[in-house]
Amino acid sequence: MRIKPIHPTPWDVRLVDFTTESNIEYFLKYTTPTIIIDQAEKNQGCCENVVCDASSCKGASKEDTSYKGFYLKNLWSSLAEWSGCGLGVPILLDNGIDVTVQYYAPTLSAMQVYTKKPVGRDSDQDLLSSKYVPKRNVPTASEGRSNGDLRRPVDVFGHLYFEFNELVTPYNRVPLTEKINELAKEHPGLVDLHSSALSPYSWISIAWYPIYQIPAMKNSDDLSACFLTYHSLHQGEYVITGAPSKAPQGNKKIEERERKGKRLMIPARREIIEKVLLAPFALATYRLTQKLWKRPDTSDDEVITAKENAAFSWLSSVKFEHSDFTFFISRKYRC
């Protein structure tokens, strides 16, 4: 039995089953960040963090199996390979037979980080200082800026720790993790904060622009689609893979040898891996071709429409003017 690869290579594309999932479904699956929970950090808990909401801290006890949080630094680590090399997504071409792996370059498009409790240096109402945008959603230069100087009353969103809205043209942007490292120099919470300390209104948008295909296609116009995905920074899907296999019971000789620390020929224990999946809750598209991304025999059109409506609703609810989203929506039907 062959297993579908997590990250396809040109040699793996034939293992992908397009009879069960379409191109857009594969794209949403492959662009889902997967954060491996570090067991040492899990046992340590979030209380070592700069902010900890004690009422919801799940990591203080080693016996607490309900812990589902993560540090933001682990999210960026999970995106490092994609950021440096691109993310390969298998795409079934319009002839319904050939498959290529389209690589996308992820960049930071927008982000808002709200904390449950204030994060500051001098007082409870202080946000970490910033030299950037003096007024929300009104950039003063031709590139993305963060927002930290502005003091504003706390609302249902929580305490605004950080805000970013990229304005640099797509192919002049730096890789995602490089941008995060740059911003974290003045905003250390971008790596130190724990998800349990964040408000549910914390989110990130990642822009995915096509860079190349393997094997290369002669006519790649249909593969020029660009995407924005939106992900929660507060909570994701908690997944456990693997389970320990039980050693033989009732064999005194085996038990005695175990106590002496000798090696036994017993079934090995499988490693238990805990993950948090941050699947896109919303989407925006640009240059999306009907025949490749919206096949008539699938629910692609409904899925894309629902995800795009979710993006519009989310940005409206958090009162954020997302520059990339505005660009995508205003030009998505142009040739």
Tab-separated table of C-alpha atoms in Angstrom:
chain	number	residue	atom	x	y	z
A	1	MET	CA	0.000	0.000	0.000
A	2	ARG	CA	1.480	3.320	-1.056
A	3	ILE	CA	0.991	6.336	1.173
A	4	LYS	CA	0.366	9.796	-0.213
A	5	PRO	CA	3.317	12.076	0.545
A	6	ILE	CA	2.923	15.099	2.785
A	7	HIS	CA	5.092	17.227	0.505
A	8	PRO	CA	5.096	15.928	-3.075
A	9	THR	CA	8.103	15.790	-5.343
A	10	PRO	CA	7.974	15.352	-9.117
A	11	TRP	CA	8.469	11.611	-8.507
A	12	ASP	CA	5.511	11.434	-6.138
A	13	VAL	CA	2.800	13.060	-8.219
A	14	ARG	CA	1.402	9.747	-9.425
A	15	LEU	CA	0.685	8.802	-5.806
A	16	VAL	CA	-1.787	11.663	-5.415
A	17	ASP	CA	-5.401	10.603	-5.814
A	18	PHE	CA	-7.333	13.273	-7.712
A	19	THR	CA	-10.486	11.147	-7.772
A	20	THR	CA	-11.200	12.087	-4.158
A	21	GLU	CA	-9.893	15.657	-3.958
A	22	SER	CA	-9.651	18.490	-6.476
A	23	ASN	CA	-6.874	20.986	-7.145
A	24	ILE	CA	-8.274	23.619	-4.795
A	25	GLU	CA	-8.803	21.042	-2.048
A	26	TYR	CA	-5.211	19.890	-2.390
A	27	PHE	CA	-4.012	23.474	-2.329
A	28	LEU	CA	-5.881	24.175	0.929
A	29	LYS	CA	-4.522	20.952	2.442
A	30	TYR	CA	-0.913	21.531	1.455
A	31	THR	CA	-0.897	25.180	2.588
A	32	THR	CA	-2.006	24.206	6.094
A	33	PRO	CA	0.866	24.877	8.527
A	34	THR	CA	1.587	21.852	10.725
A	35	ILE	CA	3.169	22.673	14.074
A	36	ILE	CA	4.853	19.826	15.935
A	37	ILE	CA	4.350	20.227	19.680
A	38	ASP	CA	7.679	20.186	21.487
A	39	GLN	CA	7.275	17.898	24.496
A	40	ALA	CA	9.744	19.863	26.638
A	41	GLU	CA	7.848	23.075	25.977
A	42	LYS	CA	4.555	21.308	26.537
A	43	ASN	CA	5.632	20.134	29.993
A	44	GLN	CA	7.035	23.559	30.751
A	45	GLY	CA	3.751	25.165	29.806
A	46	CYS	CA	3.051	28.691	28.705
A	47	CYS	CA	3.788	30.212	32.111
A	48	GLU	CA	7.356	30.929	31.059
A	49	ASN	CA	5.999	33.185	28.376
A	50	VAL	CA	5.885	36.977	28.539
A	51	VAL	CA	2.120	36.719	28.883
A	52	CYS	CA	0.162	33.849	30.403
A	53	ASP	CA	-3.548	33.664	30.975
A	54	ALA	CA	-3.503	31.458	34.060
A	55	SER	CA	-7.162	30.556	33.750
A	56	SER	CA	-6.537	28.887	30.373
A	57	CYS	CA	-2.965	27.686	30.801
A	58	LYS	CA	-2.909	24.061	29.699
A	59	GLY	CA	0.769	23.310	29.923
A	60	ALA	CA	1.574	23.562	33.606
A	61	SER	CA	1.056	19.858	34.302
A	62	LYS	CA	2.793	16.971	32.608
A	63	GLU	CA	-0.324	14.896	33.088
A	64	ASP	CA	-2.534	17.395	31.270
A	65	THR	CA	-3.290	15.777	27.916
A	66	SER	CA	-5.660	18.529	26.766
A	67	TYR	CA	-2.834	20.936	25.951
A	68	LYS	CA	-3.277	22.194	22.416
A	69	GLY	CA	-1.303	25.429	22.297
A	70	PHE	CA	1.927	26.403	20.593
A	71	TYR	CA	4.535	29.113	20.614
A	72	LEU	CA	4.579	31.450	17.633
A	73	LYS	CA	8.247	30.628	17.089
A	74	ASN	CA	7.217	27.042	16.330
A	75	LEU	CA	4.749	28.254	13.728
A	76	TRP	CA	7.501	30.161	11.927
A	77	SER	CA	9.791	27.142	12.180
A	78	SER	CA	7.125	25.012	10.487
A	79	LEU	CA	7.080	27.480	7.583
A	80	ALA	CA	10.857	27.829	7.245
A	81	GLU	CA	11.322	25.192	4.525
A	82	TRP	CA	8.453	26.542	2.439
A	83	SER	CA	9.767	30.066	2.900
A	84	GLY	CA	13.233	29.148	1.699
A	85	CYS	CA	12.486	26.600	-1.047
A	86	GLY	CA	8.836	27.121	-1.945
A	87	LEU	CA	5.878	24.823	-1.349
A	88	GLY	CA	5.094	22.179	-3.952
A	89	VAL	CA	1.409	21.456	-4.616
A	90	PRO	CA	0.302	18.697	-7.038
A	91	ILE	CA	-1.936	20.069	-9.793
A	92	LEU	CA	-4.013	17.965	-12.175
A	93	LEU	CA	-3.902	19.643	-15.583
A	94	ASP	CA	-6.992	20.383	-17.635
A	95	ASN	CA	-6.576	17.271	-19.790
A	96	GLY	CA	-7.454	15.249	-16.700
A	97	ILE	CA	-4.364	13.044	-17.090
A	98	ASP	CA	-1.104	14.922	-16.595
A	99	VAL	CA	0.036	16.162	-13.204
A	100	THR	CA	2.661	18.738	-12.329
A	101	VAL	CA	3.979	20.075	-9.041
A	102	GLN	CA	3.463	23.827	-8.873
A	103	TYR	CA	5.748	25.612	-6.422
A	104	TYR	CA	4.566	28.703	-4.554
A	105	ALA	CA	6.585	31.285	-2.630
A	106	PRO	CA	4.880	32.237	0.658
A	107	THR	CA	5.249	35.790	1.952
A	108	LEU	CA	3.732	37.642	4.878
A	109	SER	CA	0.704	39.553	3.633
A	110	ALA	CA	-1.004	40.773	6.804
A	111	MET	CA	-1.242	39.995	10.496
A	112	GLN	CA	-2.948	41.145	13.676
A	113	VAL	CA	-1.858	39.880	17.075
A	114	TYR	CA	-4.212	40.598	19.971
A	115	THR	CA	-3.353	39.470	23.487
A	116	LYS	CA	-5.754	38.652	26.302
A	117	LYS	CA	-3.645	40.704	28.698
A	118	PRO	CA	-1.589	43.815	27.940
A	119	VAL	CA	2.014	43.359	26.930
A	120	GLY	CA	4.187	46.336	27.851
A	121	ARG	CA	7.345	47.682	29.361
A	122	ASP	CA	6.189	50.542	31.544
A	123	SER	CA	2.494	50.091	32.252
A	124	ASP	CA	-0.353	47.679	31.690
A	125	GLN	CA	-1.686	49.713	28.807
A	126	ASP	CA	1.614	50.005	26.947
A	127	LEU	CA	2.199	48.115	23.750
A	128	LEU	CA	5.712	47.334	22.673
A	129	SER	CA	7.115	50.405	20.986
A	130	SER	CA	7.276	50.735	17.221
A	131	LYS	CA	8.813	53.217	14.841
A	132	TYR	CA	6.232	52.474	12.172
A	133	VAL	CA	2.665	53.466	11.360
A	134	PRO	CA	1.354	56.290	13.557
A	135	LYS	CA	-2.240	55.693	12.512
A	136	ARG	CA	-4.088	52.438	11.988
A	137	ASN	CA	-4.549	51.268	8.405
A	138	VAL	CA	-2.997	54.434	6.967
A	139	PRO	CA	0.536	53.469	5.865
A	140	THR	CA	2.998	56.329	5.461
A	141	ALA	CA	5.299	54.639	2.959
A	142	SER	CA	5.163	52.301	0.009
A	143	GLU	CA	5.828	49.168	2.006
A	144	GLY	CA	4.209	47.155	4.751
A	145	ARG	CA	4.392	48.615	8.230
A	146	SER	CA	3.686	47.454	11.736
A	147	ASN	CA	1.629	49.333	14.285
A	148	GLY	CA	2.627	49.586	17.906
A	149	ASP	CA	2.752	53.219	18.980
A	150	LEU	CA	-0.968	53.824	18.906
A	151	ARG	CA	-2.687	53.609	22.289
A	152	ARG	CA	-6.333	52.664	21.961
A	153	PRO	CA	-8.997	51.462	24.359
A	154	VAL	CA	-9.317	47.738	24.870
A	155	ASP	CA	-12.330	46.268	23.066
A	156	VAL	CA	-13.688	42.794	22.428
A	157	PHE	CA	-10.657	42.008	20.277
A	158	GLY	CA	-8.274	42.263	23.230
A	159	HIS	CA	-5.047	44.265	23.434
A	160	LEU	CA	-3.489	44.987	20.048
A	161	TYR	CA	0.138	43.917	20.320
A	162	PHE	CA	1.111	44.012	16.657
A	163	GLU	CA	-0.362	44.798	13.252
A	164	PHE	CA	1.101	44.440	9.780
A	165	ASN	CA	-0.166	45.175	6.262
A	166	GLU	CA	2.241	44.512	3.394
A	167	LEU	CA	2.348	47.042	0.550
A	168	VAL	CA	5.526	45.977	-1.246
A	169	THR	CA	4.963	44.518	-4.712
A	170	PRO	CA	4.838	40.697	-4.608
A	171	TYR	CA	8.124	39.827	-6.250
A	172	ASN	CA	10.059	42.401	-4.213
A	173	ARG	CA	9.050	40.860	-0.904
A	174	VAL	CA	11.429	38.954	1.317
A	175	PRO	CA	10.654	35.345	2.317
A	176	LEU	CA	8.090	34.920	5.066
A	177	THR	CA	10.356	33.741	7.864
A	178	GLU	CA	12.967	36.355	7.007
A	179	LYS	CA	10.291	39.040	7.366
A	180	ILE	CA	9.167	37.624	10.693
A	181	ASN	CA	12.741	37.617	11.989
A	182	GLU	CA	13.118	41.224	10.907
A	183	LEU	CA	9.922	42.308	12.659
A	184	ALA	CA	10.690	40.264	15.784
A	185	LYS	CA	13.795	42.349	16.467
A	186	GLU	CA	11.501	45.123	17.692
A	187	HIS	CA	8.532	42.932	18.569
A	188	PRO	CA	9.909	39.869	20.412
A	189	GLY	CA	6.415	38.670	21.203
A	190	LEU	CA	6.126	37.549	17.595
A	191	VAL	CA	8.298	34.589	18.553
A	192	ASP	CA	7.875	34.439	22.342
A	193	LEU	CA	4.102	34.609	22.649
A	194	HIS	CA	2.099	31.465	23.274
A	195	SER	CA	-1.202	30.867	21.511
A	196	SER	CA	-3.022	30.571	24.851
A	197	ALA	CA	-2.070	34.199	25.544
A	198	LEU	CA	-3.629	35.400	22.283
A	199	SER	CA	-7.135	36.607	21.632
A	200	PRO	CA	-9.283	34.600	19.169
A	201	TYR	CA	-9.059	37.657	16.907
A	202	SER	CA	-5.360	37.040	16.205
A	203	TRP	CA	-4.711	35.994	12.630
A	204	ILE	CA	-2.229	35.913	9.775
A	205	SER	CA	-2.608	36.081	6.011
A	206	ILE	CA	-0.053	34.403	3.757
A	207	ALA	CA	0.341	35.320	0.088
A	208	TRP	CA	1.197	32.466	-2.289
A	209	TYR	CA	2.692	33.410	-5.636
A	210	PRO	CA	3.693	30.807	-8.285
A	211	ILE	CA	7.397	30.516	-9.060
A	212	TYR	CA	7.940	27.351	-11.165
A	213	GLN	CA	6.635	23.880	-11.971
A	214	ILE	CA	8.288	20.467	-12.097
A	215	PRO	CA	7.987	19.219	-14.739
A	216	ALA	CA	7.817	22.603	-16.481
A	217	MET	CA	4.730	23.271	-18.593
A	218	LYS	CA	4.945	24.892	-22.027
A	219	ASN	CA	1.748	26.840	-21.473
A	220	SER	CA	1.749	27.807	-17.807
A	221	ASP	CA	-0.889	30.545	-17.955
A	222	ASP	CA	-3.378	28.306	-16.185
A	223	LEU	CA	-0.843	27.845	-13.391
A	224	SER	CA	-0.389	31.572	-12.751
A	225	ALA	CA	-3.101	31.686	-10.070
A	226	CYS	CA	-2.178	33.509	-6.855
A	227	PHE	CA	-3.743	33.015	-3.434
A	228	LEU	CA	-4.178	34.576	-0.019
A	229	THR	CA	-4.843	32.199	2.861
A	230	TYR	CA	-6.027	33.268	6.303
A	231	HIS	CA	-5.093	31.350	9.447
A	232	SER	CA	-5.932	31.715	13.118
A	233	LEU	CA	-3.036	32.304	15.511
A	234	HIS	CA	-5.136	31.416	18.523
A	235	GLN	CA	-6.342	27.899	17.884
A	236	GLY	CA	-6.018	25.082	15.390
A	237	GLU	CA	-6.934	21.443	14.981
A	238	TYR	CA	-5.187	19.235	17.530
A	239	VAL	CA	-3.971	15.908	16.098
A	240	ILE	CA	-2.147	12.980	17.699
A	241	THR	CA	-0.413	10.423	15.506
A	242	GLY	CA	1.187	7.185	16.616
A	243	ALA	CA	0.457	5.133	19.726
A	244	PRO	CA	2.680	3.165	22.061
A	245	SER	CA	2.571	-0.565	21.523
A	246	LYS	CA	2.236	-2.627	24.675
A	247	ALA	CA	5.041	-4.921	25.772
A	248	PRO	CA	4.167	-8.564	26.425
A	249	GLN	CA	2.499	-8.969	29.814
A	250	GLY	CA	2.836	-11.776	32.315
A	251	ASN	CA	6.300	-12.930	31.324
A	252	LYS	CA	8.413	-12.731	34.481
A	253	LYS	CA	11.651	-13.405	32.619
A	254	ILE	CA	11.036	-10.486	30.313
A	255	GLU	CA	9.990	-8.247	33.206
A	256	GLU	CA	13.143	-9.166	35.173
A	257	ARG	CA	15.380	-8.391	32.208
A	258	GLU	CA	13.609	-5.071	31.729
A	259	ARG	CA	14.420	-4.128	35.315
A	260	LYS	CA	18.082	-4.878	34.692
A	261	GLY	CA	18.043	-2.608	31.700
A	262	LYS	CA	18.883	-5.307	29.191
A	263	ARG	CA	17.744	-5.076	25.597
A	264	LEU	CA	14.670	-7.133	24.758
A	265	MET	CA	13.194	-8.396	21.530
A	266	ILE	CA	9.772	-6.863	22.107
A	267	PRO	CA	7.630	-4.664	19.887
A	268	ALA	CA	9.108	-1.182	19.680
A	269	ARG	CA	7.125	1.720	21.028
A	270	ARG	CA	5.900	4.019	18.316
A	271	GLU	CA	6.581	7.680	18.854
A	272	ILE	CA	3.542	9.754	19.702
A	273	ILE	CA	3.557	13.012	17.767
A	274	GLU	CA	1.254	15.857	18.727
A	275	LYS	CA	0.470	18.450	16.081
A	276	VAL	CA	-1.573	21.591	15.636
A	277	LEU	CA	-2.950	22.185	12.134
A	278	LEU	CA	-3.780	25.768	11.148
A	279	ALA	CA	-6.016	25.136	8.153
A	280	PRO	CA	-7.083	28.215	6.149
A	281	PHE	CA	-10.409	29.547	7.382
A	282	ALA	CA	-10.626	31.996	4.470
A	283	LEU	CA	-9.162	32.493	1.016
A	284	ALA	CA	-8.776	35.047	-1.771
A	285	THR	CA	-7.773	34.252	-5.341
A	286	TYR	CA	-6.369	36.022	-8.389
A	287	ARG	CA	-5.965	34.761	-11.975
A	288	LEU	CA	-7.943	31.654	-11.202
A	289	THR	CA	-8.927	29.764	-14.364
A	290	GLN	CA	-12.260	28.011	-14.520
A	291	LYS	CA	-11.089	24.789	-16.180
A	292	LEU	CA	-8.222	24.136	-13.802
A	293	TRP	CA	-9.563	25.292	-10.443
A	294	LYS	CA	-13.354	25.088	-10.788
A	295	ARG	CA	-14.169	21.751	-12.316
A	296	PRO	CA	-17.859	21.250	-13.074
A	297	ASP	CA	-18.026	17.832	-11.423
A	298	THR	CA	-16.795	19.153	-8.049
A	299	SER	CA	-17.852	21.621	-5.376
A	300	ASP	CA	-14.838	23.829	-6.155
A	301	ASP	CA	-16.908	26.878	-7.048
A	302	GLU	CA	-18.884	26.678	-3.798
A	303	VAL	CA	-15.741	26.121	-1.727
A	304	ILE	CA	-13.916	29.087	-3.263
A	305	THR	CA	-16.937	31.381	-2.976
A	306	ALA	CA	-17.496	30.405	0.663
A	307	LYS	CA	-13.814	30.952	1.540
A	308	GLU	CA	-13.719	34.326	-0.203
A	309	ASN	CA	-16.904	35.421	1.555
A	310	ALA	CA	-15.322	34.325	4.836
A	311	ALA	CA	-12.292	36.534	4.112
A	312	PHE	CA	-14.502	39.540	3.409
A	313	SER	CA	-16.552	38.952	6.547
A	314	TRP	CA	-13.468	38.492	8.711
A	315	LEU	CA	-11.736	41.646	7.501
A	316	SER	CA	-14.942	43.589	8.019
A	317	SER	CA	-15.360	42.242	11.554
A	318	VAL	CA	-11.808	43.178	12.601
A	319	LYS	CA	-12.003	46.478	10.684
A	320	PHE	CA	-8.819	45.795	8.739
A	321	GLU	CA	-8.142	47.191	5.256
A	322	HIS	CA	-6.077	44.386	3.778
A	323	SER	CA	-4.190	45.747	0.778
A	324	ASP	CA	-3.544	42.406	-0.921
A	325	PHE	CA	-7.160	41.366	-0.509
A	326	THR	CA	-8.363	44.615	-2.089
A	327	PHE	CA	-5.982	44.080	-4.999
A	328	PHE	CA	-7.056	40.465	-5.521
A	329	ILE	CA	-10.767	41.156	-5.424
A	330	SER	CA	-10.600	44.229	-7.667
A	331	ARG	CA	-8.621	42.363	-10.356
A	332	LYS	CA	-9.653	38.723	-10.085
A	333	TYR	CA	-11.865	38.834	-13.185
A	334	ARG	CA	-9.373	40.671	-15.352
A	335	CYS	CA	-7.330	38.922	-18.007
